[in-house]
Every structure is written in structure tokens, then in C-alpha cells.
Amino acid sequence: MITYLEAIRLAQQKALATDPRVFLYGQDIGNFGGAFKATKNLANEFPGRVLDSPLSEDAIVGMAIGAAIEGARPIVEMQFADFSTCGLNQIVNHAATLFYRTGVPCPIVVRLPSGGTSGAGPFHSQSMEAIYAHWPGLVVVTPATVEDVYTMLLEAVAIDDPVIFCEHKFLYYHLKAEKLPETSLPIGKARIARAGRDATIVTHGAMLHESLAAAAELAADGYELEVVDLRSVKPLDTDTVLASVARTGRLLVVSEEWPWGGVTSEVISRVSTEGFGLLDAAPMRINAKDTPVPYHPDLWSVHRPTASTIAAAARRLLHI
Amino acid sequence: MSKKPAPVTESDYLKAYRTMLASRVLEEKLASLYRAGMIKGGVFLGKGQEALSVSVGIHLRRGDVFAPLIRDQAGRLAFGDTILDTLRTYLGSQLGSMRGRDGNIHRGRPRDGYYAMISHLGAMVPAVAGALLARRLRGETGVVGATCIGDGGTSTGAFHEGLNAAAVDKLPLVVVVANNQYAYSTPNSRQYACADLLDKAAGYGVAGHRADGTDLLSCLETLRQAVHDARNGGGPQLVVAPLLRLVGHGEHDDFAYLDKSLKKSAVGADCLELAEKHILSQGWKTAEDLAAWRRETENEVNTTADRVRREPPPDPGEDDWAALSRPEYREQYAAA
């Protein structure tokens, strides 16, 4: 069985093996194989192309940008998504502006080990997709399955634009697949993860699995929830979301991010402005609580949305 | 690096001087266009820094990488930028390299190794280092990357991270610090506490070079050595050159905060005037020759400016408003 984490490693291995322009740069990713072992053995397998960086997120991204201008395809690892704020300037002001300003694209992939895990605390748990999606010039993806994390990472390397690759740490070990696909939906297309008729849940990342569990719980009561996995939050597949809401008339948007702004408000804004007539009830959303991500497992498990809070919200949406 | 590069010749010096002169004349024109309200945005001049700047650009060659900063008109021209494209960018011509999407000193042609700076100081240091890393991974040797910064820029995290990372990988990066005494209005006494910015070279484990930023020969010799050492495997080179910015931060700035004693000190000398004196004292050219060069440059600048002023501005209806290269990823949701 292939884990989500192993799929990330295999995608990088394939990218290195098939594209001589690819190299990896990041903290502890060389012989050590990375904090999560997402690059395990790759330095050995591809000598000189999997490079340890100093503890310098700005320089990591800045160097990737310069390398990309010269025709390379760097994949850089932020040890945790949270630390990407130390490289934020290079990402949003340099990589994201380069094509519009100069006409020269910036094909870098910035891997962000994202989202909460039990006991990780305020600085190793953040979900950053909304802030990166805010800046023009970035593609922001949030693969939620083993298959997607593999194919979307390969696709991210192949495209010419900077990609913020939000891989979810909660999924690293326990999400498994039999085999990896050769092809998949392209970046920018959402996927109906579960078909239903009574209400639509739009979600991404680890919340897909909480949402699917909630849908299973409601199915036992005879309600069929449709679950849309956005896959990429920018571009955001508004058409698939609207089509689903057209079928169900009800919308619940679930995200592990903080509530102010972000993916949930963006989706609701789009559906409300473009599909108001499709709605039979006010749209709802669930986010993490508006505090730093707490350390203690008992606090953390309540801080973020879970299958039970999602199911409860869905019941309110359905007036049951 | 023990091996010495070829000495700076009369012809090298005169070529550098003519580029400095072109830069000075062009910037005088930019200032006058600014006062006439014809410039789109701000004007930021490099008066007093031409000797250092030209010495960077002139020692790079095709295939090298150059990320100039705010006061590097002279270095830009030496590296292959043109009076035409400078004026197009400042005057907001659609035909400029930035097509109206960015302006003034934020211009470049990255495909030609001529990087377009972002305003966030220090950011270009790791970018050039990354370019050099990519070249190395491709098996290219003998490539040099250079970037310029000021005393203020040395206080940024990006400068530190970039130079340190370049040092770890022993990349052929030349970082040139124009210590022009002020970061906007902030004097060096509020910028750093080390005795000398060159002391930082030892801290990063890179070679250090000092040039007299007012003296063209010193700048040419120092940069020739630094670029030579980087090209021949000596790793990153940090060049520090004291000089004085002879104008305000931008043309909007009256420079009232200038400590007048600095202007009278050796550091406050005008490098262009000193270069002229040197040329005359060496008997390489006469005062008439130099005056003729100036007139020639003024004619070119004025003619070019007149031409550019007749060029169309960018057309908002023609801009594709696309920040991503791949059309299917472009979103215009809720845009005005």
C-alpha cells in the first residue's frame, strides 16, 4: 500500500528521473531525507540534485526563483507550511509578480506540509492556502487523496507558473492507495467525491475525509450529501460547485482554515452572487476556530471541524 | 585567488567613462522630465554612484546574470540596457520592456540575464544565487552573477540569507555594496554597528574587496578582481565601496537631511568629475573631446526622448490582465 507521504516521494522521484531540469532544495532534505522523509533516499538516487539548504526560507524561495528564470524546475520544501511566512516575500512579491511584470514565467513548486495534527501546536499546524490564493500569480492546490497528491505534484512541476502545493500532514501516514494513477483530473477541476441530492458540501484537504464521514453518518438517516473536493483552491472550479448546488439547493462549505476570508467565504461569495437562485436555504460554512491552533489534543480536536461538527451543521442546513 | 586579471587600460577607462557620462546625461534628462511632470511614477537617480555601478556592468559578459538595484543606471547601460528602453519605461511607453506593467528602476529582461528588481531590498541576492546554482546544475562553468545593494539593504534578512546560502554552495556571486551613507534618510549611524560593512565578509566566509567609490580606476580594478575571482572558483565576493549619494532618495526628496560635512569630505566627491580630471591629467583626451562626447550623448538622449514621447501608452483594453502564463488557470472572478 502506498501512503499519501510515499506518493509525494514517488512523484518527486519520477520528476527527477524524467526531467533533468528538476532539482530539490530545502532544509534537511538531502541525506537525512526530510523532516517527514518525503525525500528519503532521493539524494542518494539523484546525486547533486537534492540539496540541503541553510535554515533560510527567503533564500530557499529566492534561489528557486532565480533557478526557474534560468530554465530549471525547482521543487522546494518548506519544512512546515507555517514557516513559509519567512519566505512569503519571495513567494508573493517575486515569484507571483514575475510573469505579469516581465513576461517570463516562474515554474517553481513550493511544497507546504500543511494543516493540523494532534500535538503539533500553533506553529506546525497552519493552513495557508487562503493567504496565497489572495495574491495574483500563484496556483494553489490542496490535494486530498493519495492519487491526487501524486498526479498533482507531477502536474505542478510541469506547468510554467508558481505552484503552492499544500499537502496535508494529517493525511501523510494513514491515507493509503493500492496503486498510483497515470492520469487524473487536471489542476483547476474539482471532483465529486460523493454524489448526493440533498445538500452540497464543498471542501478540500483533510476536511474532505471528515466531510465524507459526515456524509456517511447522514446517509444512515436517509440523507444523501454531495461532497465536492475542490482539489485546487486557485483556480477555483466555480462551475462544478454551482452545478452541484443546482442539484441539491443547499450549500455547506468546510475548511480547516481560519474563518476570516478564505476558501469558505470565497465559495459562498461566488455561489451567492452567481447562483443565488439555486439556493433553497442560506449557505453555511464551518472553519477552524479563530484562535491559534492549540497544542493539546483535547483542544486541537475541537479547534478544527470534524465529522461530527460537519454532520451537525449539515443537519441544521437540512432542518433535521 | 592569486592569479591577477589583466590590468585596466586607458581604453577600458575611457569606455567606462563614456558609459558613466551617458548615465549622468540620461539621468539629468529624467530629472528634467520629472520636473516637467512627464514621468509616470518616481525617478530615482544614481548620481555619484556611476563609477562603482559601471564597473560592475562592464565586467560582466553575455551569459552572466546581473540584478542591478535602484541606482545602477550606469551598470545597466554597461550590461546592455539602452537609453531607449530606459526612457520607454520611465515615460510609460507601451513598447518598453515592462509594457507599462512596471516602471522606472524595476525593469529588466530576465531572459537575457538582466533581472528586474523587486522593491524589497535584498530579494535579488538569493535570486541571483539560485540562477547560478541552476547554471551549475546544468554543467555550465565560468558564469558570474552580480547584484548591487546599498548600506540599508545590508540590514535585510534577505541579504543575509542570500549571501549565506551562496557562500555555503560557493556560488560565483558578486555582491556589490554602494555604501552611500544614507538609506533614504537614515544615516549609517542608525543602520549598522559594525566598524566597517566589509567586516561582514569574514562573517559569511566570503572574500571581501574594498573600492573607493568616487574613483573610477579603483572601482574598475576592484570589480575586475572580484568578478575574476568569482569566475575562477573563488566563491562569493563581497565588494564594499564608500561614496555619497549626491541626490535625494528620489527626485521628490529635497535631501534636506544631508550632513553637509559629508559633501565636503573625500567621500562626497563626484566620481564623474574626478574621472574627467584623471582623463585630462593623463592626456588621454582634451577638454574639448569630453565636451563633444557630452554633446553627442545629450543629442542622443534628447532625440530618443522626443521619439518615445510620441509612442503610445499601454492600452488597458489590450492588456490581458493575466498574472499566470497558463490561460486555463486565469480567474477573473468578480474583477471590475
XYZ file of C-alpha atoms in Angstrom:
656
model
C 0.000 0.000 0.000
C 1.219 3.458 -0.866
C 0.731 6.225 1.668
C -0.005 9.851 0.822
C 3.503 10.702 2.012
C 5.101 7.981 -0.088
C 3.146 9.237 -3.106
C 4.769 12.642 -2.599
C 8.167 10.991 -2.503
C 7.419 8.890 -5.572
C 6.189 11.908 -7.514
C 9.412 13.753 -6.756
C 11.398 10.665 -7.703
C 9.568 10.449 -11.005
C 10.020 14.169 -11.661
C 13.755 13.867 -11.017
C 14.018 10.755 -13.163
C 12.113 12.105 -16.133
C 13.000 15.807 -16.214
C 16.649 16.872 -15.998
C 15.531 20.424 -15.163
C 14.121 19.314 -11.812
C 16.050 19.690 -8.578
C 15.009 19.734 -4.932
C 16.130 22.325 -2.393
C 15.136 22.608 1.251
C 16.054 22.065 4.849
C 17.220 18.569 5.826
C 16.011 17.059 2.550
C 19.372 15.618 1.461
C 20.832 12.523 3.053
C 18.513 12.919 6.034
C 15.549 12.622 3.682
C 13.469 15.471 5.085
C 11.668 16.064 8.378
C 8.856 13.795 7.169
C 11.043 11.633 4.882
C 9.302 12.943 1.797
C 12.696 12.912 0.042
C 14.028 9.717 1.573
C 16.865 8.240 -0.482
C 16.395 10.753 -3.303
C 19.732 12.486 -2.614
C 21.404 9.118 -2.990
C 19.475 8.240 -6.116
C 19.983 11.631 -7.792
C 23.407 12.884 -6.692
C 23.773 16.648 -6.661
C 20.110 17.303 -7.387
C 18.630 17.038 -3.896
C 20.276 19.791 -1.927
C 20.204 20.723 1.727
C 19.604 24.420 2.219
C 20.527 26.611 5.144
C 17.710 27.495 7.525
C 16.622 30.340 5.279
C 13.133 30.250 3.828
C 13.564 33.555 1.994
C 16.734 32.303 0.335
C 15.174 28.923 -0.442
C 12.358 30.503 -2.420
C 14.564 33.274 -3.802
C 17.034 30.750 -5.137
C 14.233 28.708 -6.649
C 13.023 31.820 -8.480
C 16.444 32.575 -9.940
C 16.873 28.940 -10.929
C 13.446 28.913 -12.585
C 14.307 32.015 -14.613
C 17.305 30.090 -15.886
C 15.118 27.206 -17.022
C 15.260 24.881 -14.016
C 12.200 23.329 -12.379
C 12.916 23.550 -8.653
C 10.745 21.874 -6.069
C 11.373 23.457 -2.690
C 10.235 22.089 0.629
C 9.169 24.331 3.453
C 9.660 22.128 6.469
C 6.223 23.183 7.662
C 3.710 25.396 5.852
C 3.869 27.716 8.854
C 7.486 28.610 8.092
C 6.630 29.714 4.590
C 5.762 33.090 6.104
C 9.539 33.583 6.374
C 9.666 33.126 2.604
C 6.423 34.994 1.967
C 8.058 37.993 0.355
C 9.794 35.958 -2.307
C 6.639 33.953 -2.981
C 4.127 36.754 -3.264
C 6.243 39.690 -4.406
C 8.779 37.980 -6.594
C 7.542 34.637 -7.907
C 3.937 35.760 -8.198
C 4.698 39.036 -9.986
C 7.382 37.830 -12.364
C 5.238 36.728 -15.288
C 2.956 39.745 -15.261
C 5.866 42.141 -14.971
C 8.407 40.596 -17.298
C 6.606 38.004 -19.412
C 8.977 35.360 -18.058
C 7.128 32.628 -16.152
C 8.330 31.279 -12.838
C 7.931 27.486 -12.737
C 8.614 26.738 -9.089
C 6.804 24.354 -6.790
C 6.728 25.287 -3.111
C 5.713 22.286 -1.038
C 3.892 23.254 2.140
C 3.357 20.452 4.666
C 0.087 21.901 5.833
C -2.661 21.617 8.365
C -3.085 20.301 11.840
C -2.053 17.114 13.508
C -2.550 16.229 17.131
C 0.023 17.845 19.417
C 1.674 19.988 16.726
C 0.635 23.345 18.161
C 0.398 26.896 16.864
C 3.469 26.886 14.615
C 3.345 23.478 12.970
C -0.337 23.229 12.063
C -1.367 26.107 9.867
C -3.355 26.038 6.656
C -2.008 28.752 4.389
C -3.919 28.198 1.161
C -6.187 31.227 1.552
C -3.438 33.783 2.001
C -1.516 32.534 -1.023
C -4.692 32.384 -3.086
C -5.213 36.063 -2.358
C -2.187 37.150 -4.379
C -2.456 37.106 -8.160
C 0.102 34.988 -9.938
C 0.048 31.790 -7.899
C -1.625 28.430 -8.412
C -2.682 26.995 -5.048
C -3.509 23.309 -4.806
C -4.763 21.193 -1.919
C -4.646 17.502 -2.851
C -6.799 15.371 -0.560
C -6.116 11.866 -1.824
C -3.079 9.693 -2.444
C -3.852 9.668 -6.152
C -4.185 13.442 -6.333
C -1.096 14.213 -4.331
C 0.891 12.147 -6.810
C -0.559 13.344 -10.075
C -0.964 16.952 -8.974
C 2.638 17.194 -7.811
C 3.813 15.940 -11.192
C 1.456 18.339 -12.925
C 2.670 21.183 -10.696
C 6.238 20.541 -11.804
C 5.208 20.512 -15.450
C 3.365 23.811 -15.544
C 5.123 27.116 -16.039
C 3.555 29.030 -13.159
C 4.475 29.030 -9.466
C 2.515 26.430 -7.562
C 1.869 26.471 -3.832
C 1.481 22.796 -3.079
C -0.494 22.402 0.143
C -0.001 18.754 1.066
C -1.797 17.812 4.252
C 0.253 16.318 7.082
C -2.791 14.709 8.698
C -3.091 12.541 5.600
C 0.599 11.613 5.361
C 0.517 8.232 7.026
C -2.994 6.894 7.282
C -4.252 7.622 3.787
C -3.285 4.722 1.541
C -3.871 3.551 -2.015
C -3.261 0.311 -3.861
C -1.574 1.919 -6.803
C -0.885 5.294 -8.326
C -2.723 6.519 -11.390
C -1.064 7.673 -14.577
C -3.599 10.378 -15.244
C -6.082 12.379 -13.297
C -8.311 15.415 -13.452
C -6.230 18.457 -14.285
C -5.416 21.118 -11.725
C -8.320 23.535 -11.669
C -11.035 20.874 -11.826
C -12.948 19.892 -8.734
C -14.126 16.343 -8.196
C -17.417 14.991 -6.940
C -16.088 12.764 -4.163
C -19.558 11.523 -3.252
C -22.728 12.051 -5.206
C -25.880 13.167 -3.420
C -29.080 15.090 -3.855
C -29.979 16.766 -0.566
C -27.138 19.187 0.095
C -23.661 20.009 -1.179
C -20.559 20.051 0.967
C -17.657 21.875 -0.671
C -14.318 21.190 0.957
C -10.631 20.469 0.401
C -7.605 18.868 2.022
C -8.032 16.785 5.151
C -11.561 18.123 5.593
C -12.603 16.015 2.619
C -12.353 12.920 4.780
C -14.184 14.494 7.719
C -16.888 15.598 5.285
C -17.165 12.144 3.732
C -17.524 10.656 7.223
C -20.260 13.191 7.991
C -21.992 12.298 4.727
C -21.846 8.619 5.657
C -23.384 9.430 9.032
C -26.275 11.296 7.423
C -26.721 8.571 4.828
C -27.641 6.281 7.697
C -30.542 8.670 8.331
C -31.542 8.629 4.689
C -29.980 11.913 3.540
C -27.637 11.991 0.598
C -24.996 14.680 0.759
C -22.928 15.512 -2.276
C -19.284 16.165 -1.399
C -17.169 18.298 -3.724
C -13.408 18.119 -3.324
C -12.059 21.377 -4.716
C -8.544 19.918 -5.268
C -7.224 23.333 -6.160
C -8.409 26.470 -4.425
C -6.881 28.689 -7.087
C -8.066 28.357 -9.719
C -11.345 27.536 -8.024
C -13.739 25.393 -10.040
C -16.844 27.534 -9.617
C -18.708 25.661 -12.371
C -18.568 22.306 -10.628
C -19.665 23.900 -7.351
C -22.586 25.703 -8.979
C -23.635 22.564 -10.836
C -23.717 20.668 -7.571
C -25.699 23.373 -5.800
C -28.092 23.358 -8.742
C -28.730 19.684 -7.989
C -29.088 20.000 -4.221
C -30.189 23.581 -3.472
C -28.152 23.659 -0.261
C -24.530 24.515 0.421
C -22.185 23.873 3.313
C -18.528 24.846 2.887
C -15.969 23.253 5.170
C -12.357 24.241 5.639
C -9.640 23.800 8.220
C -8.532 27.391 7.713
C -9.416 30.274 9.945
C -12.785 31.854 9.260
C -11.920 35.410 8.186
C -11.784 35.489 4.418
C -10.509 32.326 2.873
C -11.901 29.478 0.869
C -15.246 29.136 2.615
C -16.109 32.802 2.202
C -14.880 32.776 -1.388
C -17.033 29.786 -2.328
C -20.095 31.216 -0.599
C -19.496 34.569 -2.219
C -19.384 33.001 -5.660
C -22.433 30.829 -5.155
C -24.391 33.717 -3.622
C -23.583 36.100 -6.448
C -23.767 33.698 -9.362
C -26.174 31.075 -8.097
C -28.423 32.829 -5.599
C -31.483 31.446 -7.327
C -30.186 27.906 -6.919
C -30.215 28.122 -3.136
C -33.156 26.843 -1.098
C -31.514 27.913 2.171
C -28.849 30.323 3.342
C -25.424 28.835 2.674
C -23.415 27.719 5.688
C -19.756 27.341 6.445
C -17.558 25.765 9.074
C -13.973 26.747 9.699
C -11.435 26.244 12.427
C -11.907 28.480 15.448
C -10.437 31.957 15.224
C -7.516 31.303 17.559
C -4.015 29.990 17.001
C -4.054 26.223 16.564
C -3.847 24.775 20.096
C -1.285 22.227 21.127
C -3.179 19.911 23.433
C -5.005 17.123 21.581
C -8.210 17.776 23.520
C -8.215 21.417 22.447
C -6.998 20.731 18.927
C -9.676 18.155 18.177
C -12.319 20.787 18.914
C -10.490 23.648 17.208
C -10.905 22.271 13.720
C -14.044 20.996 12.013
C -14.666 17.278 12.481
C -17.080 14.733 11.056
C -19.443 15.303 13.975
C -19.458 19.124 13.752
C -19.878 18.882 9.996
C -22.742 16.401 10.395
C -24.387 18.679 12.941
C -24.097 21.655 10.596
C -25.490 19.576 7.736
C -28.487 18.650 9.871
C -29.155 22.316 10.564
C -28.841 23.047 6.859
C -31.391 20.302 6.140
C -33.639 21.398 9.028
C -33.496 17.986 10.657
C 42.764 33.746 -5.778
C 46.324 34.616 -6.510
C 46.021 34.979 -10.257
C 45.587 38.583 -11.339
C 43.276 39.662 -14.110
C 44.569 41.858 -16.922
C 45.280 45.417 -15.837
C 42.782 48.207 -16.540
C 43.862 50.019 -19.700
C 43.279 53.525 -20.990
C 40.729 52.161 -23.384
C 38.879 50.347 -20.576
C 38.827 53.526 -18.551
C 37.535 55.668 -21.394
C 34.854 53.149 -22.280
C 33.709 53.106 -18.654
C 33.787 56.894 -18.514
C 31.605 57.220 -21.602
C 29.029 54.904 -20.074
C 29.122 56.908 -16.832
C 28.630 60.035 -18.869
C 25.706 58.502 -20.746
C 24.162 57.518 -17.439
C 24.637 61.004 -15.981
C 23.226 62.759 -19.031
C 20.292 60.353 -19.212
C 19.527 60.876 -15.544
C 19.709 64.654 -15.929
C 17.095 64.280 -18.645
C 14.959 62.050 -16.426
C 15.108 64.663 -13.665
C 14.066 67.397 -16.061
C 11.239 65.266 -17.466
C 10.168 64.579 -13.886
C 10.058 68.289 -13.082
C 8.013 68.783 -16.248
C 5.520 66.200 -14.975
C 6.136 63.822 -17.858
C 7.379 60.797 -15.944
C 4.929 58.124 -14.875
C 5.766 57.481 -11.235
C 9.006 58.279 -9.450
C 12.554 58.945 -10.552
C 15.472 57.510 -8.615
C 18.919 58.588 -9.655
C 22.395 57.186 -9.219
C 24.336 60.436 -9.280
C 27.632 59.870 -7.511
C 27.457 56.083 -7.893
C 28.249 55.770 -11.586
C 31.888 54.737 -11.170
C 31.018 51.780 -8.982
C 27.940 50.812 -10.948
C 29.582 50.922 -14.358
C 32.445 48.817 -13.040
C 30.016 46.019 -12.210
C 28.228 46.014 -15.549
C 31.345 46.396 -17.620
C 32.992 43.311 -16.169
C 30.081 41.031 -16.841
C 29.692 39.373 -20.186
C 26.960 37.784 -22.248
C 25.657 34.768 -20.385
C 26.309 36.279 -16.966
C 23.499 37.347 -14.653
C 23.051 40.890 -13.377
C 20.452 42.109 -10.914
C 21.001 45.844 -10.592
C 19.354 47.945 -7.934
C 17.887 51.396 -7.727
C 20.984 53.494 -8.537
C 22.562 51.409 -11.263
C 21.761 53.257 -14.448
C 25.436 53.183 -15.373
C 25.807 49.476 -14.687
C 22.618 48.749 -16.589
C 23.887 50.559 -19.680
C 27.210 48.765 -19.383
C 25.413 45.414 -19.234
C 23.397 46.136 -22.371
C 20.344 48.112 -21.304
C 19.643 51.028 -23.618
C 18.813 54.706 -23.362
C 15.749 53.880 -25.437
C 14.332 51.260 -23.090
C 15.132 53.362 -20.034
C 13.154 56.264 -21.443
C 10.341 53.994 -22.574
C 9.985 52.605 -19.083
C 10.102 55.991 -17.353
C 7.814 57.668 -19.853
C 5.364 54.782 -19.785
C 5.632 53.703 -23.405
C 3.786 50.549 -24.373
C 6.924 49.500 -26.240
C 9.136 49.368 -23.151
C 10.343 46.047 -21.803
C 7.862 46.241 -18.922
C 4.932 47.276 -21.155
C 3.660 49.702 -18.547
C 3.226 46.892 -16.042
C 6.163 48.050 -14.002
C 8.257 51.165 -14.124
C 11.431 53.111 -13.586
C 14.187 51.011 -11.998
C 12.044 47.871 -11.799
C 12.873 46.925 -15.325
C 14.830 44.103 -16.859
C 14.939 41.346 -19.419
C 15.333 38.194 -17.354
C 15.794 36.003 -20.428
C 18.983 37.977 -21.162
C 20.296 37.541 -17.636
C 19.223 41.098 -16.833
C 16.918 40.676 -13.847
C 14.111 43.054 -12.944
C 14.472 44.001 -9.298
C 11.574 43.954 -6.907
C 11.390 46.785 -4.391
C 12.010 44.569 -1.401
C 15.689 45.029 -0.748
C 17.907 42.009 -0.541
C 15.489 39.858 -2.516
C 17.702 39.763 -5.586
C 20.654 38.283 -3.689
C 19.198 34.771 -3.380
C 17.581 35.063 -6.809
C 20.952 35.555 -8.494
C 22.424 32.821 -6.308
C 19.663 30.487 -7.493
C 20.354 31.378 -11.109
C 23.979 30.425 -10.561
C 23.002 27.188 -8.872
C 20.849 26.295 -11.870
C 23.705 27.067 -14.236
C 25.997 24.864 -12.204
C 23.466 22.026 -12.214
C 23.339 22.366 -15.997
C 27.080 21.914 -16.116
C 27.913 25.475 -17.093
C 31.135 26.897 -15.763
C 32.675 30.341 -15.887
C 29.376 32.099 -15.264
C 29.214 35.014 -12.843
C 26.203 36.625 -11.228
C 26.314 40.085 -9.729
C 23.874 42.138 -7.757
C 24.078 45.573 -6.188
C 22.743 46.815 -2.905
C 23.168 49.734 -0.542
C 24.092 50.182 3.091
C 20.417 49.929 4.041
C 19.949 46.728 2.106
C 22.661 45.013 4.122
C 20.302 45.180 7.111
C 17.674 42.976 5.464
C 17.136 39.336 6.203
C 17.123 38.533 2.507
C 20.646 39.926 2.067
C 21.856 37.801 4.944
C 20.064 34.643 3.878
C 21.060 35.018 0.261
C 24.726 35.720 0.832
C 24.991 32.978 3.417
C 23.292 30.432 1.158
C 25.525 31.460 -1.758
C 28.578 31.055 0.479
C 27.524 27.575 1.582
C 27.368 26.495 -2.060
C 30.421 28.587 -3.042
C 28.487 30.155 -5.892
C 30.168 32.662 -8.226
C 28.165 35.583 -6.871
C 29.439 39.141 -6.612
C 27.516 41.324 -4.182
C 28.370 44.985 -4.533
C 27.517 47.319 -1.688
C 27.374 51.001 -2.527
C 27.799 52.441 0.930
C 26.249 55.763 0.005
C 25.822 56.912 3.618
C 22.032 57.049 3.618
C 19.155 54.622 3.256
C 16.514 57.126 2.180
C 17.069 59.493 5.142
C 18.601 57.030 7.600
C 22.311 57.655 8.215
C 24.773 54.830 8.694
C 24.908 55.522 12.434
C 21.353 54.160 12.614
C 21.908 51.425 10.055
C 24.681 49.225 11.392
C 27.012 48.996 14.356
C 29.978 47.156 12.901
C 33.077 49.247 12.272
C 33.001 48.566 8.560
C 30.491 46.813 6.292
C 33.375 44.887 4.813
C 33.756 43.139 8.167
C 30.662 41.202 7.190
C 32.609 39.301 4.530
C 34.502 37.361 7.173
C 31.259 36.571 8.949
C 29.841 34.970 5.841
C 33.089 33.287 4.916
C 33.329 35.121 1.616
C 36.090 37.188 0.065
C 35.942 40.918 0.711
C 37.076 43.773 -1.501
C 37.125 47.477 -0.863
C 36.896 50.101 -3.569
C 36.919 53.870 -3.393
C 33.504 54.562 -4.845
C 34.498 58.017 -6.013
C 37.490 56.749 -8.002
C 36.746 55.046 -11.301
C 40.115 53.331 -11.501
C 39.750 51.896 -8.012
C 36.250 50.667 -8.863
C 37.339 49.147 -12.180
C 40.320 47.388 -10.636
C 38.356 46.109 -7.659
C 35.423 44.797 -9.669
C 37.734 43.287 -12.259
C 39.431 41.354 -9.496
C 36.197 40.369 -7.750
C 34.487 39.189 -10.953
C 37.668 37.370 -11.979
C 37.861 35.602 -8.628
C 34.197 34.603 -8.741
C 34.584 33.340 -12.302
C 37.575 31.253 -11.348
C 36.112 29.349 -8.451
C 36.666 31.774 -5.601
C 33.052 31.661 -4.431
C 31.044 34.721 -3.440
C 32.759 38.091 -3.394
C 31.574 40.998 -1.292
C 32.592 44.408 -2.569
C 32.076 47.483 -0.401
C 32.604 50.956 -1.780
C 32.094 54.100 0.276
C 30.689 57.034 -1.681
C 27.966 59.624 -1.276
C 24.612 59.658 -2.964
C 24.724 63.137 -4.492
C 20.957 63.460 -4.846
C 17.913 62.735 -2.720
C 16.459 59.258 -2.468
C 14.213 60.146 -5.372
C 13.532 63.335 -7.228
C 10.668 64.021 -4.820
C 13.184 64.174 -1.945
C 14.905 67.512 -1.211
C 17.757 65.747 0.658
C 17.493 68.294 3.493
C 18.848 65.701 5.901
C 22.247 65.593 4.188
C 25.099 66.219 6.593
C 26.928 68.988 4.728
C 30.304 67.918 6.101
C 29.944 64.646 4.200
C 29.566 66.575 0.980
C 32.849 68.357 1.663
C 34.691 65.197 2.691
C 36.511 62.853 0.323
C 33.529 60.538 0.180
C 31.394 63.375 -1.189
C 33.420 63.866 -4.362
C 31.678 63.473 -7.705
C 33.117 60.378 -9.386
C 32.343 61.717 -12.857
C 34.268 64.936 -12.264
C 37.192 63.010 -10.780
C 37.220 60.706 -13.792
C 37.295 63.694 -16.141
C 40.210 65.169 -14.233
C 42.028 61.875 -14.455
C 41.484 61.628 -18.214
C 42.735 65.171 -18.726
C 45.717 64.756 -16.410
C 46.729 61.576 -18.244
C 46.452 63.453 -21.513
C 44.131 60.748 -22.916
C 41.587 63.296 -24.100
C 41.226 67.070 -24.193
C 38.507 69.099 -22.522
C 37.070 69.685 -25.999
C 36.915 65.945 -26.634
C 34.985 65.425 -23.423
C 32.633 68.305 -24.186
C 31.985 66.806 -27.604
C 31.164 63.430 -26.027
C 28.721 65.115 -23.698
C 27.011 66.941 -26.573
C 26.798 63.705 -28.536
C 25.177 61.920 -25.624
C 22.794 64.802 -24.967
C 21.709 64.719 -28.584
C 21.056 61.013 -28.453
C 19.125 61.288 -25.194
C 17.044 64.241 -26.376
C 16.265 62.684 -29.737
C 15.317 59.408 -28.099
C 13.138 61.142 -25.514
C 11.307 63.059 -28.249
C 10.668 59.829 -30.103
C 9.491 57.947 -27.017
C 7.122 60.740 -26.034
C 5.224 60.100 -29.266
C 4.875 56.386 -28.533
C 1.559 55.038 -27.291
C 0.922 54.353 -23.609
C -0.215 50.868 -22.618
C -3.810 50.201 -23.615
C -5.907 48.821 -20.742
C -8.165 47.219 -23.316
C -5.248 45.319 -24.793
C -3.688 44.117 -21.555
C -4.775 40.537 -20.982
C -4.756 41.144 -17.213
C -3.199 37.728 -16.703
C -0.822 37.065 -13.839
C -0.427 33.415 -14.817
C 1.062 32.162 -18.049
C -1.397 29.305 -18.464
C -4.706 30.655 -19.775
C -6.883 27.982 -18.192
C -5.654 28.948 -14.725
C -6.629 32.565 -15.075
C -9.519 33.723 -12.979
C -11.293 36.991 -13.435
C -13.983 36.233 -10.926
C -15.523 39.424 -9.523
C -12.909 41.619 -11.209
C -14.283 45.033 -12.037
